[in-house]
mmCIF file of C-alpha atoms and ligand atoms in Angstrom:
data_model
loop_
_atom_site.group_PDB
_atom_site.id
_atom_site.type_symbol
_atom_site.label_atom_id
_atom_site.label_comp_id
_atom_site.label_asym_id
_atom_site.label_seq_id
_atom_site.Cartn_x
_atom_site.Cartn_y
_atom_site.Cartn_z
ATOM 1 C CA MET A 1 0.000 0.000 0.000
ATOM 2 C CA PHE A 2 1.342 3.410 -0.893
ATOM 3 C CA PHE A 3 -0.070 6.591 0.510
ATOM 4 C CA ALA A 4 0.073 8.493 -2.761
ATOM 5 C CA GLY A 5 -0.664 12.144 -2.270
ATOM 6 C CA CYS A 6 0.617 12.334 1.296
ATOM 7 C CA SER A 7 1.899 15.822 1.781
ATOM 8 C CA ALA A 8 3.715 17.396 4.662
ATOM 9 C CA ASP A 9 2.480 20.779 3.499
ATOM 10 C CA SER A 10 -1.083 19.801 4.231
ATOM 11 C CA GLY A 11 -0.026 18.049 7.427
ATOM 12 C CA THR A 12 -1.638 14.889 6.099
ATOM 13 C CA GLU A 13 0.623 12.450 7.881
ATOM 14 C CA ASN A 14 0.044 14.076 11.257
ATOM 15 C CA ASP A 15 -3.706 14.281 10.768
ATOM 16 C CA GLN A 16 -3.797 10.585 10.015
ATOM 17 C CA GLY A 17 -1.356 9.705 12.753
ATOM 18 C CA LEU A 18 0.914 8.072 10.187
ATOM 19 C CA LYS A 19 4.583 7.366 10.766
ATOM 20 C CA LEU A 20 7.596 6.989 8.487
ATOM 21 C CA LYS A 21 6.983 3.252 8.363
ATOM 22 C CA ASP A 22 3.619 3.985 6.731
ATOM 23 C CA VAL A 23 5.154 5.795 3.775
ATOM 24 C CA TYR A 24 5.742 2.623 1.767
ATOM 25 C CA SER A 25 4.811 -1.005 1.908
ATOM 26 C CA ILE A 26 8.447 -1.998 2.474
ATOM 27 C CA PRO A 27 10.063 -1.843 5.935
ATOM 28 C CA ILE A 28 11.677 1.442 6.972
ATOM 29 C CA GLY A 29 14.363 0.777 9.541
ATOM 30 C CA ALA A 30 16.983 2.373 11.735
ATOM 31 C CA ALA A 31 20.313 1.280 13.187
ATOM 32 C CA VAL A 32 20.195 1.239 16.958
ATOM 33 C CA ALA A 33 22.429 0.737 19.955
ATOM 34 C CA ALA A 34 20.986 -1.421 22.709
ATOM 35 C CA GLY A 35 23.264 -0.458 25.570
ATOM 36 C CA GLU A 36 26.633 -1.465 24.159
ATOM 37 C CA TYR A 37 29.222 1.310 24.479
ATOM 38 C CA GLY A 38 26.884 3.130 26.869
ATOM 39 C CA TRP A 39 24.316 4.314 24.348
ATOM 40 C CA ASP A 40 20.735 3.060 24.411
ATOM 41 C CA SER A 41 18.522 4.098 21.511
ATOM 42 C CA PHE A 42 15.338 2.736 23.082
ATOM 43 C CA ASP A 43 15.668 4.722 26.314
ATOM 44 C CA THR A 44 16.959 7.784 24.499
ATOM 45 C CA TYR A 45 14.265 7.996 21.848
ATOM 46 C CA GLY A 46 11.295 6.326 23.492
ATOM 47 C CA ASP A 47 8.545 4.319 21.869
ATOM 48 C CA ALA A 48 7.015 7.281 20.019
ATOM 49 C CA LEU A 49 10.132 8.049 18.006
ATOM 50 C CA MET A 50 11.126 4.397 17.634
ATOM 51 C CA GLY A 51 7.591 3.796 16.400
ATOM 52 C CA GLU A 52 8.414 5.719 13.233
ATOM 53 C CA PHE A 53 10.228 2.553 12.120
ATOM 54 C CA ASP A 54 9.167 -1.030 11.555
ATOM 55 C CA SER A 55 12.632 -2.546 11.207
ATOM 56 C CA LEU A 56 15.808 -2.454 13.282
ATOM 57 C CA VAL A 57 19.446 -3.314 12.767
ATOM 58 C CA ALA A 58 22.206 -3.399 15.371
ATOM 59 C CA GLU A 59 24.683 -0.573 14.907
ATOM 60 C CA ASN A 60 27.406 -2.556 16.689
ATOM 61 C CA CYS A 61 26.224 -5.192 19.136
ATOM 62 C CA MET A 62 25.962 -8.090 16.662
ATOM 63 C CA LYS A 63 29.374 -7.637 15.042
ATOM 64 C CA ALA A 64 31.712 -10.574 15.555
ATOM 65 C CA GLY A 65 34.233 -8.915 17.863
ATOM 66 C CA VAL A 66 31.450 -7.475 19.997
ATOM 67 C CA ILE A 67 29.055 -10.406 20.230
ATOM 68 C CA GLN A 68 31.755 -13.090 20.698
ATOM 69 C CA TYR A 69 34.455 -11.002 22.336
ATOM 70 C CA SER A 70 36.577 -14.019 23.205
ATOM 71 C CA GLU A 71 36.344 -17.601 22.120
ATOM 72 C CA GLY A 72 33.160 -19.167 23.451
ATOM 73 C CA ASN A 73 32.172 -16.019 25.374
ATOM 74 C CA PHE A 74 29.165 -14.278 23.929
ATOM 75 C CA SER A 75 27.724 -10.937 24.873
ATOM 76 C CA TRP A 76 24.021 -11.613 24.411
ATOM 77 C CA THR A 77 22.580 -8.841 26.578
ATOM 78 C CA ALA A 78 22.394 -6.037 24.013
ATOM 79 C CA PRO A 79 21.405 -8.195 21.007
ATOM 80 C CA ASP A 80 18.743 -9.984 23.067
ATOM 81 C CA ARG A 81 17.393 -6.611 24.151
ATOM 82 C CA LEU A 82 17.280 -5.475 20.532
ATOM 83 C CA VAL A 83 15.386 -8.485 19.203
ATOM 84 C CA GLY A 84 13.139 -8.407 22.288
ATOM 85 C CA TYR A 85 12.231 -4.783 21.674
ATOM 86 C CA ALA A 86 11.546 -5.519 18.018
ATOM 87 C CA ALA A 87 9.304 -8.489 18.852
ATOM 88 C CA GLU A 88 7.390 -6.487 21.427
ATOM 89 C CA HIS A 89 6.786 -3.689 18.923
ATOM 90 C CA GLY A 90 6.105 -5.739 15.808
ATOM 91 C CA MET A 91 9.339 -4.791 14.059
ATOM 92 C CA GLN A 92 11.540 -6.830 11.734
ATOM 93 C CA VAL A 93 15.258 -7.233 12.430
ATOM 94 C CA ARG A 94 18.164 -7.241 9.973
ATOM 95 C CA GLY A 95 21.281 -8.999 11.244
ATOM 96 C CA HIS A 96 24.574 -7.105 10.883
ATOM 97 C CA ALA A 97 27.219 -8.445 10.319
ATOM 98 C CA LEU A 98 28.718 -11.946 10.476
ATOM 99 C CA VAL A 99 32.003 -11.584 8.584
ATOM 100 C CA TRP A 100 33.750 -8.223 8.326
ATOM 101 C CA HIS A 101 37.352 -7.038 8.378
ATOM 102 C CA THR A 102 36.507 -4.315 10.930
ATOM 103 C CA GLN A 103 35.326 -5.145 14.450
ATOM 104 C CA ALA A 104 36.357 -8.711 13.674
ATOM 105 C CA ALA A 105 37.249 -10.968 16.590
ATOM 106 C CA GLY A 106 41.041 -11.018 16.702
ATOM 107 C CA TRP A 107 41.061 -14.431 18.375
ATOM 108 C CA MET A 108 39.596 -15.954 15.197
ATOM 109 C CA PHE A 109 43.007 -15.580 13.532
ATOM 110 C CA THR A 110 46.452 -16.980 14.252
ATOM 111 C CA ASP A 111 49.969 -16.126 13.176
ATOM 112 C CA THR A 112 51.327 -19.590 13.822
ATOM 113 C CA GLY A 113 51.325 -22.698 11.687
ATOM 114 C CA THR A 114 51.341 -23.435 7.995
ATOM 115 C CA ALA A 115 49.048 -21.621 5.574
ATOM 116 C CA ALA A 116 46.671 -24.589 5.688
ATOM 117 C CA GLU A 117 46.652 -24.590 9.498
ATOM 118 C CA LYS A 118 46.000 -20.852 9.652
ATOM 119 C CA LYS A 119 43.113 -21.224 7.263
ATOM 120 C CA GLU A 120 41.613 -24.119 9.204
ATOM 121 C CA PHE A 121 42.027 -22.225 12.481
ATOM 122 C CA SER A 122 39.924 -19.341 11.134
ATOM 123 C CA ARG A 123 37.502 -21.440 9.092
ATOM 124 C CA SER A 124 36.424 -23.552 12.043
ATOM 125 C CA ARG A 125 35.979 -20.499 14.248
ATOM 126 C CA MET A 126 33.957 -18.752 11.560
ATOM 127 C CA GLN A 127 31.728 -21.802 11.236
ATOM 128 C CA THR A 128 31.126 -22.003 14.977
ATOM 129 C CA HIS A 129 30.483 -18.271 15.207
ATOM 130 C CA ILE A 130 28.001 -18.139 12.343
ATOM 131 C CA THR A 131 26.222 -21.303 13.449
ATOM 132 C CA THR A 132 25.853 -20.116 17.044
ATOM 133 C CA VAL A 133 24.709 -16.569 16.283
ATOM 134 C CA VAL A 134 22.392 -17.370 13.370
ATOM 135 C CA ASN A 135 20.825 -20.290 15.267
ATOM 136 C CA ARG A 136 20.162 -18.191 18.345
ATOM 137 C CA TYR A 137 18.252 -15.567 16.383
ATOM 138 C CA GLU A 138 16.634 -17.889 13.861
ATOM 139 C CA ASP A 139 13.149 -16.808 14.927
ATOM 140 C CA ASP A 140 14.029 -13.127 15.301
ATOM 141 C CA ILE A 141 16.193 -12.131 12.351
ATOM 142 C CA TYR A 142 14.836 -12.359 8.816
ATOM 143 C CA CYS A 143 18.029 -11.446 6.963
ATOM 144 C CA TRP A 144 21.732 -11.285 7.748
ATOM 145 C CA ASP A 145 24.560 -9.256 6.278
ATOM 146 C CA VAL A 146 26.672 -12.377 5.972
ATOM 147 C CA VAL A 147 29.710 -10.715 4.441
ATOM 148 C CA ASN A 148 30.370 -7.008 4.748
ATOM 149 C CA GLU A 149 32.734 -4.902 2.621
ATOM 150 C CA ALA A 150 34.876 -7.619 1.027
ATOM 151 C CA ILE A 151 35.708 -5.469 -2.000
ATOM 152 C CA SER A 152 38.479 -2.872 -1.916
ATOM 153 C CA ASP A 153 37.957 0.747 -2.989
ATOM 154 C CA SER A 154 41.097 0.464 -5.074
ATOM 155 C CA GLY A 155 39.832 -2.560 -6.988
ATOM 156 C CA GLY A 156 39.422 -6.286 -6.481
ATOM 157 C CA TYR A 157 39.100 -8.075 -3.187
ATOM 158 C CA ARG A 158 40.062 -6.467 0.093
ATOM 159 C CA THR A 159 43.237 -8.527 0.342
ATOM 160 C CA ASP A 160 44.319 -7.023 3.667
ATOM 161 C CA SER A 161 41.164 -8.280 5.422
ATOM 162 C CA PRO A 162 42.134 -10.767 8.145
ATOM 163 C CA TRP A 163 39.682 -13.177 6.523
ATOM 164 C CA TYR A 164 41.325 -12.946 3.110
ATOM 165 C CA LEU A 165 44.757 -13.267 4.705
ATOM 166 C CA ALA A 166 43.731 -16.314 6.740
ATOM 167 C CA TYR A 167 42.346 -18.096 3.699
ATOM 168 C CA GLY A 168 44.799 -16.770 1.129
ATOM 169 C CA ASP A 169 41.875 -16.166 -1.210
ATOM 170 C CA ALA A 170 38.221 -15.084 -1.314
ATOM 171 C CA SER A 171 36.726 -18.517 -0.660
ATOM 172 C CA TYR A 172 35.971 -17.438 2.928
ATOM 173 C CA ILE A 173 33.024 -15.595 1.371
ATOM 174 C CA GLN A 174 31.590 -18.845 0.014
ATOM 175 C CA ASN A 175 32.094 -20.564 3.381
ATOM 176 C CA ALA A 176 30.354 -17.731 5.224
ATOM 177 C CA PHE A 177 27.249 -17.970 3.055
ATOM 178 C CA ASP A 178 27.216 -21.769 3.269
ATOM 179 C CA TYR A 179 27.438 -21.747 7.075
ATOM 180 C CA ALA A 180 24.707 -19.117 7.389
ATOM 181 C CA TYR A 181 22.458 -21.131 5.087
ATOM 182 C CA ALA A 182 23.097 -24.331 7.009
ATOM 183 C CA ALA A 183 22.196 -22.573 10.276
ATOM 184 C CA ASP A 184 18.930 -21.097 8.940
ATOM 185 C CA PRO A 185 17.867 -22.023 5.402
ATOM 186 C CA ASP A 186 14.909 -19.620 5.592
ATOM 187 C CA CYS A 187 17.018 -16.563 6.345
ATOM 188 C CA LYS A 188 17.725 -14.064 3.570
ATOM 189 C CA LEU A 189 21.466 -13.790 3.086
ATOM 190 C CA TYR A 190 23.015 -10.494 2.015
ATOM 191 C CA TYR A 191 26.311 -9.120 0.800
ATOM 192 C CA ASN A 192 26.577 -5.539 2.095
ATOM 193 C CA ASP A 193 28.958 -2.778 1.003
ATOM 194 C CA TYR A 194 29.523 0.984 0.661
ATOM 195 C CA ASN A 195 30.510 2.948 -2.463
ATOM 196 C CA VAL A 196 28.412 0.482 -4.447
ATOM 197 C CA CYS A 197 27.349 3.376 -6.690
ATOM 198 C CA VAL A 198 30.967 3.860 -7.816
ATOM 199 C CA PRO A 199 30.922 2.094 -11.211
ATOM 200 C CA SER A 200 34.256 0.295 -10.779
ATOM 201 C CA LYS A 201 33.391 -1.009 -7.300
ATOM 202 C CA ARG A 202 29.924 -1.992 -8.453
ATOM 203 C CA SER A 203 31.374 -4.041 -11.275
ATOM 204 C CA ASP A 204 33.898 -5.617 -8.886
ATOM 205 C CA ILE A 205 30.965 -6.735 -6.728
ATOM 206 C CA VAL A 206 29.235 -8.171 -9.795
ATOM 207 C CA SER A 207 32.450 -10.036 -10.670
ATOM 208 C CA MET A 208 32.725 -11.376 -7.133
ATOM 209 C CA ILE A 209 29.154 -12.691 -7.273
ATOM 210 C CA GLU A 210 29.808 -14.350 -10.625
ATOM 211 C CA ASP A 211 33.331 -15.642 -9.965
ATOM 212 C CA LEU A 212 32.363 -17.187 -6.624
ATOM 213 C CA ASP A 213 28.990 -18.348 -7.979
ATOM 214 C CA LEU A 214 27.345 -16.822 -4.917
ATOM 215 C CA ILE A 215 23.822 -16.956 -6.337
ATOM 216 C CA GLY A 216 23.835 -20.420 -7.861
ATOM 217 C CA SER A 217 25.909 -22.293 -5.296
ATOM 218 C CA HIS A 218 26.067 -20.258 -2.085
ATOM 219 C CA HIS A 219 22.562 -18.975 -1.338
ATOM 220 C CA LEU A 220 23.110 -15.239 -1.841
ATOM 221 C CA THR A 221 19.685 -13.547 -1.626
ATOM 222 C CA GLY A 222 20.466 -9.896 -1.909
ATOM 223 C CA ILE A 223 22.731 -6.889 -1.988
ATOM 224 C CA GLY A 224 22.818 -4.236 0.688
ATOM 225 C CA ILE A 225 23.615 -0.794 -0.684
ATOM 226 C CA GLN A 226 24.874 0.944 2.446
ATOM 227 C CA ALA A 227 24.087 4.441 1.129
ATOM 228 C CA HIS A 228 26.519 6.544 3.131
ATOM 229 C CA TRP A 229 25.933 9.366 0.683
ATOM 230 C CA ASN A 230 26.272 13.142 0.666
ATOM 231 C CA LEU A 231 24.404 16.188 -0.582
ATOM 232 C CA ASN A 232 25.787 15.867 -4.123
ATOM 233 C CA TRP A 233 26.880 12.274 -4.532
ATOM 234 C CA PRO A 234 25.875 9.891 -5.954
ATOM 235 C CA SER A 235 23.558 11.089 -8.690
ATOM 236 C CA ILE A 236 20.059 9.686 -8.812
ATOM 237 C CA ALA A 237 20.972 8.161 -12.184
ATOM 238 C CA GLU A 238 23.884 6.295 -10.576
ATOM 239 C CA ILE A 239 21.661 5.094 -7.721
ATOM 240 C CA GLN A 240 19.164 3.798 -10.274
ATOM 241 C CA THR A 241 21.851 2.047 -12.312
ATOM 242 C CA THR A 242 23.090 0.373 -9.142
ATOM 243 C CA ILE A 243 19.651 -0.884 -8.127
ATOM 244 C CA ASP A 244 18.964 -2.094 -11.679
ATOM 245 C CA THR A 245 22.305 -3.868 -11.945
ATOM 246 C CA PHE A 246 21.618 -6.148 -8.987
ATOM 247 C CA HIS A 247 17.886 -6.466 -9.570
ATOM 248 C CA ASP A 248 18.638 -7.649 -13.117
ATOM 249 C CA MET A 249 20.882 -10.370 -11.652
ATOM 250 C CA GLY A 250 17.823 -11.710 -9.843
ATOM 251 C CA LEU A 251 18.895 -10.391 -6.446
ATOM 252 C CA GLU A 252 16.911 -8.572 -3.806
ATOM 253 C CA VAL A 253 18.223 -5.082 -3.149
ATOM 254 C CA GLN A 254 18.027 -3.144 0.107
ATOM 255 C CA ILE A 255 19.209 0.285 1.142
ATOM 256 C CA THR A 256 20.893 -0.675 4.406
ATOM 257 C CA GLU A 257 22.726 2.281 5.988
ATOM 258 C CA LEU A 258 21.305 5.506 4.603
ATOM 259 C CA ASP A 259 22.649 8.795 5.926
ATOM 260 C CA ILE A 260 23.791 12.026 4.293
ATOM 261 C CA ASP A 261 27.139 13.676 5.063
ATOM 262 C CA CYS A 262 26.344 17.399 5.009
ATOM 263 C CA TYR A 263 30.066 18.235 4.668
ATOM 264 C CA ASN A 264 30.297 16.298 1.394
ATOM 265 C CA GLY A 265 33.449 14.454 2.414
ATOM 266 C CA SER A 266 35.340 17.641 3.261
ATOM 267 C CA THR A 267 38.430 17.429 5.473
ATOM 268 C CA SER A 268 37.775 20.848 7.034
ATOM 269 C CA LEU A 269 37.293 20.694 10.800
ATOM 270 C CA THR A 270 35.078 23.792 10.850
ATOM 271 C CA VAL A 271 31.704 23.029 12.404
ATOM 272 C CA ASN A 272 28.832 24.652 10.539
ATOM 273 C CA PRO A 273 25.325 25.096 11.958
ATOM 274 C CA TYR A 274 22.445 22.915 10.830
ATOM 275 C CA SER A 275 20.724 25.950 9.306
ATOM 276 C CA ASN A 276 23.461 26.019 6.628
ATOM 277 C CA TYR A 277 22.255 22.646 5.367
ATOM 278 C CA GLU A 278 18.572 22.414 6.219
ATOM 279 C CA GLU A 279 17.187 23.154 2.765
ATOM 280 C CA ALA A 280 19.809 21.311 0.758
ATOM 281 C CA LEU A 281 19.389 18.276 2.992
ATOM 282 C CA ALA A 282 15.604 18.355 2.595
ATOM 283 C CA THR A 283 15.906 18.607 -1.179
ATOM 284 C CA ARG A 284 18.389 15.748 -1.232
ATOM 285 C CA TYR A 285 16.252 13.466 0.931
ATOM 286 C CA GLY A 286 13.275 14.380 -1.239
ATOM 287 C CA GLU A 287 14.961 13.312 -4.467
ATOM 288 C CA ILE A 288 16.432 10.173 -2.915
ATOM 289 C CA PHE A 289 13.091 9.033 -1.516
ATOM 290 C CA ASP A 290 11.311 9.838 -4.789
ATOM 291 C CA CYS A 291 13.746 7.414 -6.420
ATOM 292 C CA LEU A 292 13.474 4.796 -3.673
ATOM 293 C CA ARG A 293 9.689 4.986 -3.570
ATOM 294 C CA GLN A 294 9.536 4.324 -7.299
ATOM 295 C CA ASN A 295 11.846 1.332 -6.889
ATOM 296 C CA ALA A 296 9.816 0.022 -3.965
ATOM 297 C CA GLU A 297 6.647 0.226 -6.037
ATOM 298 C CA GLU A 298 8.364 -1.697 -8.828
ATOM 299 C CA GLY A 299 9.533 -4.358 -6.369
ATOM 300 C CA LYS A 300 13.189 -3.554 -6.992
ATOM 301 C CA ILE A 301 14.072 -2.696 -3.398
ATOM 302 C CA THR A 302 12.669 -4.521 -0.395
ATOM 303 C CA ALA A 303 13.700 -2.330 2.574
ATOM 304 C CA ILE A 304 15.232 1.015 3.501
ATOM 305 C CA THR A 305 17.282 1.372 6.684
ATOM 306 C CA LEU A 306 18.690 4.640 8.017
ATOM 307 C CA TRP A 307 22.017 4.472 9.874
ATOM 308 C CA GLY A 308 20.658 5.958 13.072
ATOM 309 C CA VAL A 309 17.538 7.624 14.387
ATOM 310 C CA ALA A 310 18.423 11.247 15.156
ATOM 311 C CA ASP A 311 21.374 13.596 14.766
ATOM 312 C CA ASP A 312 22.420 13.294 18.422
ATOM 313 C CA HIS A 313 23.939 9.888 17.689
ATOM 314 C CA THR A 314 25.732 9.499 14.371
ATOM 315 C CA TRP A 315 29.097 8.007 13.441
ATOM 316 C CA LEU A 316 29.413 10.856 10.899
ATOM 317 C CA ASP A 317 30.313 13.294 13.712
ATOM 318 C CA HIS A 318 33.721 11.600 13.625
ATOM 319 C CA MET A 319 34.021 10.930 9.904
ATOM 320 C CA ILE A 320 36.296 13.602 8.513
ATOM 321 C CA GLY A 321 36.982 13.428 4.789
ATOM 322 C CA GLY A 322 36.710 9.673 4.581
ATOM 323 C CA GLU A 323 38.624 8.984 7.790
ATOM 324 C CA TYR A 324 37.008 7.983 11.102
ATOM 325 C CA ILE A 325 38.711 9.991 13.867
ATOM 326 C CA SER A 326 37.158 9.204 17.249
ATOM 327 C CA SER A 327 39.036 12.027 19.001
ATOM 328 C CA VAL A 328 37.512 14.679 16.700
ATOM 329 C CA THR A 329 33.861 15.742 16.737
ATOM 330 C CA ARG A 330 32.499 17.758 13.814
ATOM 331 C CA LYS A 331 28.733 17.943 14.273
ATOM 332 C CA ASN A 332 26.925 16.481 11.279
ATOM 333 C CA TYR A 333 23.207 16.421 10.438
ATOM 334 C CA PRO A 334 22.662 13.266 8.392
ATOM 335 C CA LEU A 335 19.291 11.916 9.566
ATOM 336 C CA LEU A 336 15.579 12.782 9.510
ATOM 337 C CA PHE A 337 15.300 13.847 13.177
ATOM 338 C CA ASP A 338 17.431 16.595 14.725
ATOM 339 C CA ALA A 339 19.592 16.304 17.825
ATOM 340 C CA ASP A 340 16.562 17.239 19.967
ATOM 341 C CA HIS A 341 14.533 14.494 18.272
ATOM 342 C CA ASN A 342 12.316 16.869 16.289
ATOM 343 C CA LYS A 343 11.266 16.119 12.723
ATOM 344 C CA LYS A 344 13.507 17.955 10.270
ATOM 345 C CA GLN A 345 12.438 19.518 6.998
ATOM 346 C CA ALA A 346 13.997 16.457 5.369
ATOM 347 C CA TYR A 347 11.495 14.246 7.229
ATOM 348 C CA PHE A 348 8.610 16.092 5.650
ATOM 349 C CA GLU A 349 10.167 15.855 2.184
ATOM 350 C CA VAL A 350 9.989 12.081 2.479
ATOM 351 C CA TRP A 351 6.223 12.468 2.678
ATOM 352 C CA ASP A 352 5.912 15.045 -0.046
ATOM 353 C CA PHE A 353 4.798 13.145 -3.119
HETATM 354 O O1 9MR B 401 28.171 3.189 13.229
HETATM 355 C C1 9MR B 401 29.198 2.259 13.542
HETATM 356 C C2 9MR B 401 30.186 2.899 14.496
HETATM 357 O O2 9MR B 401 29.581 3.137 15.758
HETATM 358 C C3 9MR B 401 31.401 2.009 14.665
HETATM 359 O O3 9MR B 401 32.380 2.696 15.442
HETATM 360 C C4 9MR B 401 31.968 1.674 13.311
HETATM 361 C C5 9MR B 401 33.169 0.763 13.439
HETATM 362 O O4 9MR B 401 33.803 0.631 12.230
HETATM 363 O O5 9MR B 401 30.984 1.033 12.523
HETATM 364 C C6 9MR B 401 29.912 1.874 12.262
HETATM 365 O O6 9MR B 401 28.985 1.222 11.404
HETATM 366 C C7 9MR B 401 29.492 0.848 10.117
HETATM 367 C C8 9MR B 401 28.729 -0.376 9.671
HETATM 368 O O7 9MR B 401 28.793 -1.379 10.644
HETATM 369 C C9 9MR B 401 29.248 -0.897 8.344
HETATM 370 N N1 9MR B 401 29.235 0.135 7.340
HETATM 371 C C10 9MR B 401 29.853 1.392 7.716
HETATM 372 C C11 9MR B 401 29.265 1.896 9.034
HETATM 373 C C12 9MR B 401 29.827 3.248 9.394
HETATM 374 O O8 9MR B 401 31.215 3.133 9.624
#
């Protein structure tokens, strides 16, 4: 069901008591923290704001190095809280992420032994990890980002990933999908990446899917387009080409980590006020959601997830010109709710069609 004709100008969505999740028939989600690292999205935002969404993904608490911080020791508290909240509020949950070079569990790798022993050391730990985590949330999680960011920005596989190094090749990707499928054959299994709208990286991802036969032999269901975008990039045409490329391969496509860097990748440390960006951000969200709505109607994308709820908690505050610097804070305004949890002009643009 699509609420064609909804308009923020007429206040339609407020009059009808509708929420963001009512804009389209596909789930609209947000990345949340469930207490890990001291931040709790549910307590911070409350049910009213969380109720704008009908899908959740863990910002950090389900990543390998966080959820299984040492061998055999799992940190279930935050992920259990997340899936519990979702169940209580009728929300879907995306799983993020089983195999990734960042926030990986260091103990899954070894420096000792022959190449074959190193590979087996990591392979068996990957299998146990995926089996344990996917099994536990079999009834709660409908899709997993099985492999995250395996392609390098400079071309080809990310060969400095600890997973690639442990295996000596990209076959860890095939294993990861096979183990996830074995643990829950009904789960949708995704490959997730950023910069997917860069033509060369997009075609590297296509090559990976074909070379590793991920669709035919390893249960790949879909592609997650992370969508860490900015006010100017990528073009709507490039977004459309990206969606079409994977849809034409027979894959599901989801927008998995949408946010907009108002500084457009600049390295300047100058903090500008939100008012500098309010209109441009609203226009940008408007054109992006016009595109995504069209693709949702055509069945080409099956979910949209924002990487956060409101501007008071965003990784982009520390992302300076492509580099994450935790010691530096440059306030950014990438989401649909402001730092005080009010709806931004961009929020209303999402409704304006
Ligand atoms: O938002 C996450 C941030 O809190 C973590 O410090 C960071 C660690 O690398 O990961 C961030 O989330 C990333 C996501 O898991 C994968 N795609 C890129 C996201 C932003 O870095």
